[in-house]
XYZ file of C-alpha atoms in Angstrom:
268
model
C 0.000 0.000 0.000
C 1.649 3.259 -1.094
C 1.049 6.677 -2.640
C 2.612 7.835 -5.909
C 3.344 11.546 -6.302
C 6.007 13.821 -7.868
C 9.475 14.110 -6.263
C 8.966 11.177 -3.920
C 12.394 10.167 -2.595
C 13.662 6.725 -1.743
C 14.451 6.105 1.917
C 18.189 6.256 1.166
C 17.756 9.556 -0.699
C 15.922 10.982 2.315
C 18.718 9.988 4.696
C 21.507 11.215 2.394
C 19.805 14.565 1.735
C 19.890 15.569 5.424
C 23.033 17.602 6.202
C 25.355 16.450 8.968
C 25.293 19.449 11.290
C 27.288 19.703 14.502
C 24.833 20.833 17.163
C 26.037 23.082 19.974
C 25.854 21.389 23.366
C 24.565 23.784 26.012
C 24.575 21.516 29.047
C 27.489 19.156 29.659
C 25.527 17.046 32.143
C 26.027 13.275 32.025
C 22.249 12.763 31.943
C 20.906 10.388 29.316
C 18.018 12.791 28.645
C 18.168 14.985 25.549
C 16.349 18.144 24.521
C 17.312 19.114 20.973
C 16.306 22.447 19.461
C 16.796 22.125 15.717
C 15.148 21.218 12.452
C 13.657 17.887 13.414
C 15.096 16.078 10.378
C 18.589 17.122 11.462
C 17.790 16.169 15.054
C 16.499 12.727 14.026
C 19.616 12.016 11.965
C 21.768 13.094 14.921
C 19.947 10.605 17.161
C 20.730 7.861 14.635
C 24.343 8.724 13.776
C 25.842 10.574 16.754
C 23.789 9.175 19.659
C 23.624 5.629 18.222
C 19.898 5.231 18.965
C 18.999 3.302 15.828
C 16.563 0.478 16.724
C 16.586 1.538 20.402
C 13.525 3.764 20.965
C 10.512 1.975 22.463
C 7.910 4.753 22.286
C 7.354 7.688 19.925
C 4.524 10.240 19.969
C 4.371 13.025 17.386
C 1.910 15.846 16.774
C 2.819 17.235 13.329
C 1.112 20.087 11.447
C -2.254 19.237 9.872
C -1.837 20.938 6.455
C -4.227 23.704 7.540
C -2.558 26.477 5.475
C -2.453 28.648 8.616
C 0.192 30.450 10.638
C -0.021 29.741 14.363
C 1.035 32.241 16.982
C 1.712 32.410 20.712
C -0.434 34.977 22.500
C 0.073 36.358 26.003
C 3.576 34.858 25.974
C 2.203 31.410 26.820
C 2.852 28.344 24.671
C -0.449 26.900 25.873
C -2.277 29.620 23.939
C -1.019 28.691 20.451
C -3.750 29.499 17.922
C -4.233 30.748 14.382
C -4.852 34.279 15.610
C -3.220 37.094 13.631
C -1.865 38.545 16.882
C 1.195 37.368 18.791
C 4.576 35.800 18.079
C 4.757 33.205 15.297
C 5.033 29.699 16.777
C 5.052 27.792 13.489
C 3.686 27.976 9.962
C 1.522 25.170 8.593
C 1.464 26.119 4.919
C 2.597 22.947 3.149
C -0.166 21.133 1.309
C -0.769 18.323 -1.145
C 2.138 16.019 -1.943
C 4.617 18.526 -0.440
C 2.982 17.995 2.942
C 2.799 14.217 2.488
C 6.522 14.000 1.650
C 7.293 16.303 4.616
C 5.575 13.798 6.931
C 7.001 10.754 5.142
C 10.611 11.940 5.430
C 10.269 12.163 9.191
C 8.437 8.859 9.532
C 11.220 7.083 7.620
C 13.792 8.257 10.186
C 11.462 7.565 13.095
C 11.132 3.954 11.960
C 14.943 3.687 11.950
C 14.960 4.800 15.588
C 12.114 2.529 16.688
C 13.089 -0.713 18.413
C 11.634 -4.074 17.396
C 9.403 -3.789 20.500
C 8.534 -0.146 19.825
C 5.326 1.710 19.014
C 4.559 5.059 17.402
C 1.506 7.272 17.918
C 0.772 10.049 15.400
C -1.834 12.760 16.074
C -3.556 14.118 12.949
C -6.935 15.484 11.877
C -9.782 14.069 9.795
C -8.982 16.059 6.640
C -5.479 14.741 5.982
C -5.366 11.723 8.282
C -6.452 9.158 5.667
C -3.476 10.094 3.447
C -1.094 9.942 6.405
C -2.421 6.479 7.278
C -1.541 5.203 3.789
C 1.981 6.615 4.253
C 2.275 4.851 7.622
C 0.962 1.619 6.062
C 3.764 1.917 3.484
C 6.513 2.589 6.033
C 5.513 0.430 8.997
C 3.428 -2.177 7.166
C -0.351 -2.433 7.182
C -0.007 -5.526 9.374
C 1.514 -3.330 12.097
C -1.420 -0.919 12.242
C -2.875 -1.368 15.733
C -5.552 1.260 16.337
C -7.204 4.441 15.131
C -7.782 6.229 18.435
C -10.435 8.959 18.535
C -9.426 12.109 20.411
C -12.455 14.229 21.271
C -11.679 17.943 21.064
C -12.176 20.126 24.115
C -13.439 22.936 21.870
C -15.453 21.402 18.990
C -16.117 23.627 15.996
C -18.366 23.586 12.984
C -17.431 26.164 10.367
C -19.590 24.527 7.676
C -23.283 25.326 7.644
C -24.063 22.061 5.873
C -22.083 19.426 7.754
C -21.608 17.759 11.117
C -19.505 19.275 13.863
C -15.714 18.927 13.783
C -15.401 17.252 17.165
C -12.471 14.818 16.885
C -8.907 14.201 15.777
C -7.186 10.876 15.087
C -4.247 9.190 16.775
C -2.785 6.503 14.515
C -1.070 3.734 16.497
C 1.499 1.499 14.783
C 4.150 -0.925 15.998
C 7.366 -1.953 14.291
C 6.609 -5.664 14.693
C 4.346 -8.138 16.472
C 6.710 -8.023 19.457
C 5.505 -4.651 20.702
C 5.584 -3.698 24.359
C 1.986 -3.503 25.589
C 1.000 -2.232 29.025
C -2.692 -2.872 29.663
C -4.338 0.556 30.200
C -6.055 -0.354 33.443
C -6.166 1.422 36.803
C -6.859 -0.685 39.921
C -10.151 0.032 41.676
C -9.904 1.883 44.978
C -11.936 0.616 47.923
C -14.381 3.489 47.314
C -14.699 2.436 43.656
C -15.470 -1.157 44.671
C -18.195 -0.092 47.074
C -19.745 2.290 44.543
C -19.599 -0.068 41.553
C -20.342 -3.295 43.431
C -22.691 -2.302 46.260
C -23.935 -5.818 47.096
C -22.074 -8.534 49.023
C -22.246 -12.330 48.701
C -22.199 -14.555 51.794
C -18.537 -15.323 51.128
C -17.684 -11.599 51.132
C -17.352 -11.084 47.373
C -18.854 -7.829 46.132
C -21.166 -7.705 43.118
C -23.793 -5.659 41.320
C -26.745 -6.588 39.120
C -27.869 -5.666 35.617
C -31.236 -5.982 33.847
C -32.015 -9.252 32.080
C -33.811 -7.418 29.272
C -32.658 -5.002 26.561
C -34.339 -2.501 24.193
C -36.029 -3.933 21.130
C -39.063 -6.127 20.854
C -39.137 -9.537 19.154
C -42.205 -11.571 18.269
C -42.293 -15.329 18.577
C -38.528 -15.435 19.034
C -36.490 -17.285 21.661
C -35.837 -14.044 23.570
C -39.512 -13.064 23.728
C -40.750 -16.171 25.584
C -41.874 -16.234 29.203
C -39.201 -16.883 31.834
C -40.595 -18.258 35.100
C -43.982 -17.000 33.931
C -42.640 -13.459 33.296
C -42.552 -11.774 29.878
C -40.051 -9.041 29.003
C -41.427 -5.498 29.553
C -43.187 -3.888 26.539
C -40.721 -2.824 23.854
C -37.947 -5.032 25.244
C -36.632 -8.604 24.963
C -34.559 -10.943 27.115
C -30.818 -10.513 26.600
C -30.480 -14.218 25.781
C -32.441 -17.410 25.171
C -34.800 -18.412 27.990
C -32.919 -21.722 28.338
C -29.795 -19.723 29.237
C -31.787 -17.725 31.810
C -32.976 -20.996 33.325
C -29.383 -22.208 33.654
C -28.256 -18.895 35.181
C -31.047 -19.228 37.736
C -29.929 -22.763 38.642
C -26.333 -21.514 39.002
C -27.417 -18.732 41.373
C -26.501 -15.980 38.924
C -29.950 -14.339 38.972
C -31.141 -12.226 41.878
C -34.875 -11.867 42.471
C -36.197 -8.656 44.043
C -38.977 -8.604 46.629
C -41.506 -7.832 43.902
C -40.273 -10.700 41.675
C -38.045 -8.742 39.264
C -35.073 -10.861 38.062
C -31.634 -9.268 37.523
C -28.320 -10.798 36.452
C -25.491 -10.805 38.994
């Protein structure tokens, strides 16, 4: 999967076209941390050649320009207020478009893949207008088999500048790995004791906490397996049992259904 467009370089041409620039070192600390202020292509090549980080980076997150054809400024002297306002100090220009923008992104992704370890992952933040082209570029570089997720990022300030169209409420985060051997940390947070009490307010005789959910769901069926009577009870109007009545019978035998004082069954 790849895009064809004018002046598309090979990966070797990209690497060879980046000048070898000696960057001035401001802090002589022995720390392994680096903060490089430079053209990011030059910085990426420095990480590969000078700092010997090829195939050693486990995690990359980038937030490139979105091909908006705007100039973004810093207002009130605060980087957190970057916007496309005409007032303030220029933070960056986002004026590349078309295949010039695509090659701009591709050049950087080629070097980022060189830096990524076999266990590494890359996350790229982009918008809905250009994101589908960027995904094809990432499919080409990292392999479509290494595409992991398209993560939706809901905007804190949704906009709709088109009178005939839905609101612009989200961006994309494209998640790729370099191989099947990626490092994966399950995104889970342990429940606190307060969480357990709130989410599982009931207690079994053996001390285990639990909650209950309805046995029925929206949507009415007629003469189907999920519309039959269970223990002489039909689903409420406009609803159906979540599963076959024979399954409900088995759940009841296994003690997985709780009956309220007024005879309403709920699944534990």
